[in-house]
PDB file of C-alpha atoms in Angstrom:
ATOM      1  CA  MET H 827       6.728 -11.030 -50.606  1.00  0.00           C
ATOM      2  CA  HIS H 828       3.732 -12.644 -48.934  1.00  0.00           C
ATOM      3  CA  LEU H 829       3.408 -16.391 -48.732  1.00  0.00           C
ATOM      4  CA  ASP H 830       0.513 -18.189 -50.411  1.00  0.00           C
ATOM      5  CA  VAL H 831      -2.474 -18.912 -48.204  1.00  0.00           C
ATOM      6  CA  LEU H 832      -2.575 -22.516 -49.419  1.00  0.00           C
ATOM      7  CA  ASP H 833       1.005 -23.092 -48.265  1.00  0.00           C
ATOM      8  CA  LEU H 834       0.269 -21.480 -44.904  1.00  0.00           C
ATOM      9  CA  ARG H 835      -2.847 -23.578 -44.406  1.00  0.00           C
ATOM     10  CA  GLN H 836      -0.933 -26.708 -45.356  1.00  0.00           C
ATOM     11  CA  PHE H 837       1.808 -25.977 -42.818  1.00  0.00           C
ATOM     12  CA  TYR H 838      -0.337 -24.947 -39.845  1.00  0.00           C
ATOM     13  CA  TYR H 839      -3.175 -27.436 -40.278  1.00  0.00           C
ATOM     14  CA  ARG H 840      -1.726 -30.412 -42.150  1.00  0.00           C
ATOM     15  CA  THR H 841       1.760 -30.963 -40.676  1.00  0.00           C
ATOM     16  CA  ARG H 842       2.774 -32.021 -37.180  1.00  0.00           C
ATOM     17  CA  LEU H 843       5.482 -29.362 -37.060  1.00  0.00           C
ATOM     18  CA  GLY H 844       3.012 -26.662 -38.076  1.00  0.00           C
ATOM     19  CA  ARG H 845       0.450 -27.703 -35.485  1.00  0.00           C
ATOM     20  CA  ALA H 846       3.150 -27.729 -32.811  1.00  0.00           C
ATOM     21  CA  ALA H 847       4.311 -24.260 -33.872  1.00  0.00           C
ATOM     22  CA  GLN H 848       0.737 -22.986 -33.859  1.00  0.00           C
ATOM     23  CA  LYS H 849       0.203 -24.204 -30.299  1.00  0.00           C
ATOM     24  CA  ALA H 850       3.499 -22.824 -28.996  1.00  0.00           C
ATOM     25  CA  VAL H 851       2.917 -19.334 -30.393  1.00  0.00           C
ATOM     26  CA  ARG H 852      -0.764 -19.273 -29.425  1.00  0.00           C
ATOM     27  CA  ASP H 853       0.064 -20.251 -25.853  1.00  0.00           C
ATOM     28  CA  ARG H 854       2.453 -17.294 -25.582  1.00  0.00           C
ATOM     29  CA  LEU H 855      -0.146 -14.935 -27.018  1.00  0.00           C
ATOM     30  CA  VAL H 856      -2.782 -16.134 -24.543  1.00  0.00           C
ATOM     31  CA  ALA H 857      -0.262 -15.663 -21.719  1.00  0.00           C
ATOM     32  CA  LEU H 858       0.002 -12.012 -22.765  1.00  0.00           C
ATOM     33  CA  TRP H 859      -3.721 -11.615 -23.431  1.00  0.00           C
ATOM     34  CA  PRO H 860      -5.713 -14.116 -21.360  1.00  0.00           C
ATOM     35  CA  GLU H 861      -9.062 -12.559 -22.262  1.00  0.00           C
ATOM     36  CA  ALA H 862     -10.778 -10.178 -24.662  1.00  0.00           C
ATOM     37  CA  LYS H 863     -14.314 -10.065 -23.296  1.00  0.00           C
ATOM     38  CA  GLY H 864     -16.504  -7.633 -25.209  1.00  0.00           C
ATOM     39  CA  GLN H 865     -13.606  -6.405 -27.345  1.00  0.00           C
ATOM     40  CA  THR H 866     -12.902  -6.270 -31.069  1.00  0.00           C
ATOM     41  CA  VAL H 867      -9.979  -8.531 -31.963  1.00  0.00           C
ATOM     42  CA  ALA H 868      -8.385  -8.453 -35.411  1.00  0.00           C
ATOM     43  CA  GLY H 869      -5.534 -10.370 -37.010  1.00  0.00           C
ATOM     44  CA  PHE H 870      -3.545  -9.422 -40.101  1.00  0.00           C
ATOM     45  CA  GLY H 871      -1.483 -11.716 -42.319  1.00  0.00           C
ATOM     46  CA  PHE H 872      -2.158 -15.302 -41.326  1.00  0.00           C
ATOM     47  CA  ALA H 873      -3.046 -14.719 -37.694  1.00  0.00           C
ATOM     48  CA  VAL H 874      -6.303 -16.677 -37.624  1.00  0.00           C
ATOM     49  CA  PRO H 875      -4.779 -19.849 -36.071  1.00  0.00           C
ATOM     50  CA  LEU H 876      -3.999 -17.729 -33.004  1.00  0.00           C
ATOM     51  CA  LEU H 877      -7.420 -16.092 -32.652  1.00  0.00           C
ATOM     52  CA  ARG H 878      -9.543 -19.133 -31.845  1.00  0.00           C
ATOM     53  CA  PRO H 879      -9.344 -18.678 -28.021  1.00  0.00           C
ATOM     54  CA  TYR H 880     -11.042 -15.276 -28.408  1.00  0.00           C
ATOM     55  CA  LEU H 881     -13.994 -16.408 -30.527  1.00  0.00           C
ATOM     56  CA  PRO H 882     -16.320 -17.270 -27.587  1.00  0.00           C
ATOM     57  CA  GLN H 883     -15.646 -14.084 -25.595  1.00  0.00           C
ATOM     58  CA  ALA H 884     -14.786 -11.240 -27.972  1.00  0.00           C
ATOM     59  CA  ARG H 885     -17.482  -8.939 -29.274  1.00  0.00           C
ATOM     60  CA  ARG H 886     -16.057  -9.374 -32.755  1.00  0.00           C
ATOM     61  CA  VAL H 887     -13.145 -11.299 -34.327  1.00  0.00           C
ATOM     62  CA  ILE H 888     -11.842 -10.351 -37.772  1.00  0.00           C
ATOM     63  CA  GLY H 889      -9.227 -12.090 -39.921  1.00  0.00           C
ATOM     64  CA  LEU H 890      -7.598  -9.674 -42.381  1.00  0.00           C
ATOM     65  CA  MET H 891      -5.675 -11.441 -45.140  1.00  0.00           C
ATOM     66  CA  PRO H 892      -3.629  -9.400 -47.657  1.00  0.00           C
ATOM     67  CA  GLY H 893      -4.378  -9.686 -51.368  1.00  0.00           C
ATOM     68  CA  PRO H 894      -0.948 -11.032 -52.423  1.00  0.00           C
ATOM     69  CA  GLN H 895      -1.377 -13.871 -49.907  1.00  0.00           C
ATOM     70  CA  GLY H 896      -4.972 -14.820 -50.621  1.00  0.00           C
ATOM     71  CA  VAL H 897      -7.792 -15.639 -48.247  1.00  0.00           C
ATOM     72  CA  MET H 898      -9.356 -18.766 -46.807  1.00  0.00           C
ATOM     73  CA  ARG H 899     -12.588 -19.313 -44.952  1.00  0.00           C
ATOM     74  CA  TRP H 900     -12.136 -19.365 -41.168  1.00  0.00           C
ATOM     75  CA  PRO H 901     -13.089 -20.755 -38.700  1.00  0.00           C
ATOM     76  CA  ALA H 902     -14.157 -24.146 -39.992  1.00  0.00           C
ATOM     77  CA  GLY H 903     -17.728 -25.064 -39.124  1.00  0.00           C
ATOM     78  CA  GLN H 904     -18.662 -21.540 -38.017  1.00  0.00           C
ATOM     79  CA  ALA H 905     -19.630 -18.266 -39.625  1.00  0.00           C
ATOM     80  CA  ASN H 906     -16.741 -16.917 -41.682  1.00  0.00           C
ATOM     81  CA  VAL H 907     -14.819 -13.949 -40.204  1.00  0.00           C
ATOM     82  CA  SER H 908     -11.987 -13.786 -42.776  1.00  0.00           C
ATOM     83  CA  THR H 909     -11.792 -11.150 -45.471  1.00  0.00           C
ATOM     84  CA  LEU H 910      -9.394 -10.248 -48.271  1.00  0.00           C
ATOM     85  CA  VAL H 911      -7.926  -6.745 -47.898  1.00  0.00           C
ATOM     86  CA  GLU H 912      -5.518  -4.336 -49.496  1.00  0.00           C
ATOM     87  CA  GLU H 913      -2.273  -4.653 -47.589  1.00  0.00           C
ATOM     88  CA  THR H 914      -2.232  -1.029 -46.448  1.00  0.00           C
ATOM     89  CA  LEU H 915      -5.935  -0.159 -46.628  1.00  0.00           C
ATOM     90  CA  TRP H 916      -8.108  -2.186 -44.287  1.00  0.00           C
ATOM     91  CA  PRO H 917     -11.928  -1.961 -44.324  1.00  0.00           C
ATOM     92  CA  LEU H 918     -12.081  -0.957 -40.666  1.00  0.00           C
ATOM     93  CA  GLU H 919     -13.068   2.305 -39.068  1.00  0.00           C
ATOM     94  CA  THR H 920     -10.366   4.368 -37.434  1.00  0.00           C
ATOM     95  CA  GLY H 921      -9.981   3.394 -33.789  1.00  0.00           C
ATOM     96  CA  ALA H 922     -12.272   0.351 -34.108  1.00  0.00           C
ATOM     97  CA  VAL H 923      -9.885  -2.361 -32.832  1.00  0.00           C
ATOM     98  CA  ASP H 924      -9.031  -3.156 -29.212  1.00  0.00           C
ATOM     99  CA  LYS H 925      -6.549  -5.976 -29.864  1.00  0.00           C
ATOM    100  CA  LEU H 926      -4.569  -6.623 -33.052  1.00  0.00           C
ATOM    101  CA  VAL H 927      -2.305  -9.570 -33.909  1.00  0.00           C
ATOM    102  CA  LEU H 928       0.130  -9.716 -36.839  1.00  0.00           C
ATOM    103  CA  LEU H 929       1.549 -13.059 -37.948  1.00  0.00           C
ATOM    104  CA  HIS H 930       3.286 -13.317 -41.346  1.00  0.00           C
ATOM    105  CA  GLY H 931       2.054  -9.800 -42.004  1.00  0.00           C
ATOM    106  CA  LEU H 932       4.993  -7.513 -41.263  1.00  0.00           C
ATOM    107  CA  GLU H 933       8.181  -9.365 -42.192  1.00  0.00           C
ATOM    108  CA  THR H 934       6.779 -10.422 -45.584  1.00  0.00           C
ATOM    109  CA  SER H 935       5.437  -6.981 -46.540  1.00  0.00           C
ATOM    110  CA  GLU H 936       7.183  -4.849 -49.141  1.00  0.00           C
ATOM    111  CA  ASN H 937       5.904  -1.748 -47.347  1.00  0.00           C
ATOM    112  CA  PRO H 938       6.146  -2.435 -43.595  1.00  0.00           C
ATOM    113  CA  THR H 939       6.039   1.273 -42.724  1.00  0.00           C
ATOM    114  CA  ALA H 940       2.605   1.644 -44.341  1.00  0.00           C
ATOM    115  CA  VAL H 941       1.410  -1.552 -42.629  1.00  0.00           C
ATOM    116  CA  LEU H 942       2.426  -0.133 -39.257  1.00  0.00           C
ATOM    117  CA  GLU H 943       0.659   3.129 -40.037  1.00  0.00           C
ATOM    118  CA  GLU H 944      -2.517   1.180 -40.790  1.00  0.00           C
ATOM    119  CA  CYS H 945      -2.124  -0.726 -37.519  1.00  0.00           C
ATOM    120  CA  CYS H 946      -1.888   2.568 -35.675  1.00  0.00           C
ATOM    121  CA  ARG H 947      -4.946   3.928 -37.481  1.00  0.00           C
ATOM    122  CA  VAL H 948      -7.316   1.070 -36.674  1.00  0.00           C
ATOM    123  CA  LEU H 949      -6.280   0.744 -33.005  1.00  0.00           C
ATOM    124  CA  GLY H 950      -8.439   2.637 -30.562  1.00  0.00           C
ATOM    125  CA  PRO H 951      -7.002   4.802 -27.760  1.00  0.00           C
ATOM    126  CA  GLY H 952      -5.190   2.462 -25.387  1.00  0.00           C
ATOM    127  CA  GLY H 953      -5.495  -0.388 -27.897  1.00  0.00           C
ATOM    128  CA  ARG H 954      -2.863  -3.110 -27.997  1.00  0.00           C
ATOM    129  CA  ALA H 955      -1.116  -5.011 -30.777  1.00  0.00           C
ATOM    130  CA  VAL H 956       1.230  -7.997 -30.801  1.00  0.00           C
ATOM    131  CA  PHE H 957       3.717  -8.332 -33.646  1.00  0.00           C
ATOM    132  CA  ILE H 958       4.994 -11.885 -34.165  1.00  0.00           C
ATOM    133  CA  VAL H 959       8.094 -12.052 -36.357  1.00  0.00           C
ATOM    134  CA  PRO H 960      10.984 -14.449 -37.003  1.00  0.00           C
ATOM    135  CA  ASN H 961      13.898 -13.963 -34.625  1.00  0.00           C
ATOM    136  CA  ARG H 962      16.941 -12.850 -36.594  1.00  0.00           C
ATOM    137  CA  SER H 963      19.244 -15.027 -34.509  1.00  0.00           C
ATOM    138  CA  GLY H 964      16.879 -18.001 -34.215  1.00  0.00           C
ATOM    139  CA  LEU H 965      16.970 -21.338 -36.013  1.00  0.00           C
ATOM    140  CA  TRP H 966      13.504 -20.945 -37.556  1.00  0.00           C
ATOM    141  CA  ALA H 967      14.547 -17.917 -39.629  1.00  0.00           C
ATOM    142  CA  ARG H 968      17.301 -19.994 -41.248  1.00  0.00           C
ATOM    143  CA  ARG H 969      15.090 -22.747 -42.588  1.00  0.00           C
ATOM    144  CA  ASP H 970      12.853 -21.988 -45.546  1.00  0.00           C
ATOM    145  CA  ARG H 971      10.814 -25.172 -45.098  1.00  0.00           C
ATOM    146  CA  THR H 972       8.649 -23.245 -42.608  1.00  0.00           C
ATOM    147  CA  PRO H 973       6.883 -19.883 -43.104  1.00  0.00           C
ATOM    148  CA  PHE H 974       9.298 -18.268 -40.646  1.00  0.00           C
ATOM    149  CA  GLY H 975      12.164 -18.719 -43.111  1.00  0.00           C
ATOM    150  CA  PHE H 976      10.712 -16.129 -45.507  1.00  0.00           C
ATOM    151  CA  GLY H 977      10.750 -12.348 -45.424  1.00  0.00           C
ATOM    152  CA  ARG H 978      12.823 -10.142 -43.179  1.00  0.00           C
ATOM    153  CA  PRO H 979      13.698 -11.500 -39.719  1.00  0.00           C
ATOM    154  CA  TYR H 980      14.068  -9.035 -36.867  1.00  0.00           C
ATOM    155  CA  SER H 981      16.059  -8.569 -33.726  1.00  0.00           C
ATOM    156  CA  LEU H 982      14.088  -7.199 -30.794  1.00  0.00           C
ATOM    157  CA  GLY H 983      15.864  -3.864 -31.083  1.00  0.00           C
ATOM    158  CA  GLN H 984      15.061  -3.548 -34.793  1.00  0.00           C
ATOM    159  CA  LEU H 985      11.399  -4.319 -34.220  1.00  0.00           C
ATOM    160  CA  GLU H 986      11.094  -1.886 -31.320  1.00  0.00           C
ATOM    161  CA  ALA H 987      12.728   0.895 -33.346  1.00  0.00           C
ATOM    162  CA  GLN H 988      10.358   0.336 -36.267  1.00  0.00           C
ATOM    163  CA  VAL H 989       7.174   0.385 -34.203  1.00  0.00           C
ATOM    164  CA  LYS H 990       8.333   3.492 -32.343  1.00  0.00           C
ATOM    165  CA  ARG H 991       8.723   5.335 -35.638  1.00  0.00           C
ATOM    166  CA  ALA H 992       5.070   4.513 -36.343  1.00  0.00           C
ATOM    167  CA  GLY H 993       4.018   6.107 -33.045  1.00  0.00           C
ATOM    168  CA  LEU H 994       3.420   2.855 -31.157  1.00  0.00           C
ATOM    169  CA  ILE H 995       4.865   2.233 -27.700  1.00  0.00           C
ATOM    170  CA  PRO H 996       6.607  -1.087 -26.889  1.00  0.00           C
ATOM    171  CA  GLU H 997       5.234  -2.562 -23.677  1.00  0.00           C
ATOM    172  CA  ARG H 998       6.306  -6.202 -23.263  1.00  0.00           C
ATOM    173  CA  HIS H 999       8.031  -8.890 -25.273  1.00  0.00           C
ATOM    174  CA  ALA H1000       8.153 -12.654 -25.245  1.00  0.00           C
ATOM    175  CA  ALA H1001       9.598 -15.500 -27.290  1.00  0.00           C
ATOM    176  CA  ALA H1002       8.381 -18.845 -28.597  1.00  0.00           C
ATOM    177  CA  LEU H1003       9.525 -21.819 -30.684  1.00  0.00           C
ATOM    178  CA  PHE H1004      12.523 -22.943 -28.660  1.00  0.00           C
ATOM    179  CA  ALA H1005      12.600 -26.427 -30.187  1.00  0.00           C
ATOM    180  CA  PRO H1006      14.393 -26.689 -33.548  1.00  0.00           C
ATOM    181  CA  PRO H1007      12.258 -26.586 -36.722  1.00  0.00           C
ATOM    182  CA  SER H1008      12.623 -30.301 -37.276  1.00  0.00           C
ATOM    183  CA  GLU H1009      10.092 -32.931 -38.275  1.00  0.00           C
ATOM    184  CA  ASN H1010      12.201 -35.573 -36.591  1.00  0.00           C
ATOM    185  CA  LYS H1011       9.984 -37.703 -34.367  1.00  0.00           C
ATOM    186  CA  PHE H1012      12.231 -37.166 -31.359  1.00  0.00           C
ATOM    187  CA  TRP H1013      11.970 -33.354 -31.489  1.00  0.00           C
ATOM    188  CA  LEU H1014       8.246 -33.480 -32.112  1.00  0.00           C
ATOM    189  CA  ARG H1015       7.829 -35.756 -29.102  1.00  0.00           C
ATOM    190  CA  VAL H1016       9.836 -33.552 -26.718  1.00  0.00           C
ATOM    191  CA  GLY H1017       8.762 -30.235 -28.268  1.00  0.00           C
ATOM    192  CA  ASN H1018       6.348 -29.265 -25.484  1.00  0.00           C
ATOM    193  CA  TRP H1019       8.971 -29.968 -22.821  1.00  0.00           C
ATOM    194  CA  VAL H1020      11.607 -27.935 -24.697  1.00  0.00           C
ATOM    195  CA  GLU H1021       9.137 -25.061 -25.049  1.00  0.00           C
ATOM    196  CA  ARG H1022       8.378 -24.993 -21.328  1.00  0.00           C
ATOM    197  CA  LEU H1023      12.070 -25.177 -20.486  1.00  0.00           C
ATOM    198  CA  GLY H1024      12.865 -22.357 -22.881  1.00  0.00           C
ATOM    199  CA  GLN H1025      10.188 -20.153 -21.344  1.00  0.00           C
ATOM    200  CA  ARG H1026      11.651 -20.683 -17.877  1.00  0.00           C
ATOM    201  CA  LEU H1027      15.267 -20.124 -18.850  1.00  0.00           C
ATOM    202  CA  SER H1028      14.925 -17.292 -21.346  1.00  0.00           C
ATOM    203  CA  ARG H1029      13.625 -13.892 -20.329  1.00  0.00           C
ATOM    204  CA  SER H1030      14.984 -11.783 -23.184  1.00  0.00           C
ATOM    205  CA  GLY H1031      14.509 -14.009 -26.216  1.00  0.00           C
ATOM    206  CA  GLY H1032      16.281 -16.971 -27.726  1.00  0.00           C
ATOM    207  CA  GLY H1033      13.296 -18.588 -29.419  1.00  0.00           C
ATOM    208  CA  GLY H1034      12.478 -18.860 -33.075  1.00  0.00           C
ATOM    209  CA  VAL H1035      10.014 -15.974 -32.989  1.00  0.00           C
ATOM    210  CA  ILE H1036       9.673 -12.686 -31.131  1.00  0.00           C
ATOM    211  CA  LEU H1037       6.349 -11.448 -29.786  1.00  0.00           C
ATOM    212  CA  LEU H1038       6.300  -7.708 -29.141  1.00  0.00           C
ATOM    213  CA  GLU H1039       3.291  -6.125 -27.469  1.00  0.00           C
ATOM    214  CA  VAL H1040       2.740  -2.438 -28.176  1.00  0.00           C
ATOM    215  CA  SER H1041       0.135   0.109 -27.177  1.00  0.00           C
ATOM    216  CA  LYS H1042      -1.388   3.126 -28.846  1.00  0.00           C
ATOM    217  CA  GLN H1043      -1.397   6.185 -26.652  1.00  0.00           C
ATOM    218  CA  VAL H1044      -3.265   9.331 -27.641  1.00  0.00           C
ATOM    219  CA  PRO H1045      -1.323  12.459 -26.603  1.00  0.00           C
ATOM    220  CA  ALA H1046      -3.043  14.911 -24.295  1.00  0.00           C
ATOM    221  CA  ARG H1047      -4.485  17.985 -25.919  1.00  0.00           C
ATOM    222  CA  PRO H1048      -2.158  20.976 -25.672  1.00  0.00           C
ATOM    223  CA  ARG H1049      -3.104  23.662 -23.164  1.00  0.00           C
ATOM    224  CA  THR H1050      -4.714  26.726 -24.668  1.00  0.00           C
ATOM    225  CA  GLY H1051      -2.796  29.219 -22.544  1.00  0.00           C
ATOM    226  CA  LEU H1052      -5.882  30.320 -20.614  1.00  0.00           C
ATOM    227  CA  ALA H1053      -4.655  28.648 -17.444  1.00  0.00           C
ATOM    228  CA  SER H1054      -1.394  30.560 -17.485  1.00  0.00           C
ATOM    229  CA  ARG H1055      -3.233  33.827 -17.999  1.00  0.00           C
ATOM    230  CA  VAL H1056      -5.486  33.049 -15.039  1.00  0.00           C
ATOM    231  CA  ARG H1057      -2.522  32.142 -12.875  1.00  0.00           C
ATOM    232  CA  GLU H1058      -0.991  35.549 -13.717  1.00  0.00           C
ATOM    233  CA  PRO H1059      -3.938  38.021 -13.543  1.00  0.00           C
ATOM    234  CA  LEU H1060      -3.572  41.552 -14.742  1.00  0.00           C
ATOM    235  CA  ARG H1061      -2.478  43.779 -11.870  1.00  0.00           C
ATOM    236  CA  VAL H1062      -4.677  46.760 -12.733  1.00  0.00           C
ATOM    237  CA  LEU H1063      -4.614  48.139  -9.152  1.00  0.00           C
ATOM    238  CA  GLU H1064      -0.854  48.250  -8.785  1.00  0.00           C
ATOM    239  CA  GLY H1065       0.295  51.750  -7.722  1.00  0.00           C
ATOM    240  CA  VAL H1066      -3.065  52.738  -6.191  1.00  0.00           C
ATOM    241  CA  PRO H1067      -2.694  53.599  -2.440  1.00  0.00           C
ATOM    242  CA  GLU H1068      -4.655  51.485   0.005  1.00  0.00           C
ATOM    243  CA  PRO H1069      -7.847  53.239   1.303  1.00  0.00           C
ATOM    244  CA  VAL H1070      -7.637  54.901   4.723  1.00  0.00           C
ATOM    245  CA  ALA H1071     -10.477  54.482   7.234  1.00  0.00           C
ATOM    246  CA  ALA H1072     -12.634  57.609   7.772  1.00  0.00           C
ATOM    247  CA  GLY H1073     -11.628  59.708  10.757  1.00  0.00           C
ATOM    248  CA  ARG H1074      -7.991  58.692  10.695  1.00  0.00           C
ATOM    249  CA  SER H1075      -5.270  61.158   9.909  1.00  0.00           C
ATOM    250  CA  GLY H1076      -1.712  60.712   9.026  1.00  0.00           C
ATOM    251  CA  GLY H1077       0.952  60.788  11.785  1.00  0.00           C
TER     252      GLY H1077
END
C-alpha cells in the first residue's frame, strides 16, 4: 500500500525530522553517485527529494510517482519534472535510464516483482539503480510516525535475493539514518554527529534504511558455432600420400 503524496510531502518538507532524514539519505546517495553529467536520472516512488543534486548536471531528471500515491509538482520554482505513472508501466523507452533511484517505491508496492521487472526494462546496458528500503532490524521500521514504518522492511539478504531474481546484479550497499526516529530536540541537535559516527563504525548496516546499488548487465551473445568449425577444419586430404619430387625413386 503506497503512502499518500501529501503525507510524504508533509514529512520531508515540513518537519525537522523529515528534513534531517532527507539530508542523511541524500548524502549517502551522493557518496555512491557523486555525479551524473549528461545522464538520464529517474526516481520512482517519492525519490524526488534525493534527486536535486543531479538537476544542474544531468541531461534529464524524471520523477515517477505511482498512481496510488499521487503526484506533486517538483522541483519548486523550476520546470516540473514529475509525472504520475502506472506502478508497473512507466512511460519511458526501454533502456533509456542511466541512473534510477527508488524511495518508498518497492517496500510499499503490492507487486514488487513487477516493479523490479520495470526497473530492469528501463535501465540501459550498464545502468545502475539504488533501492532505498527500511532496514528490517532498524528502529525506523518500527515506528509508523515516519514513512519508513509502512510497507515491508527488508534485510540486506532479502533485498539482494529479490533483485537477483529480477536479473539485476548487486554491486554495493550502504546504510543511513543511524539516529533514532525521534523529534526530541536533543536527537535532532546531535543527529548529524550520530550519522557521521554511524557511517564510520558500521560497514555492513545498522542504520534505519538500506541502500543497495545494483547494475544491469547485458549477457554476451551466444557463439554461433562457426568459430569451432573453423578451429576444426575438415581434413579432406587425410590418407593422401605426400608428393615425391621428380627424379627421386624409392629406396
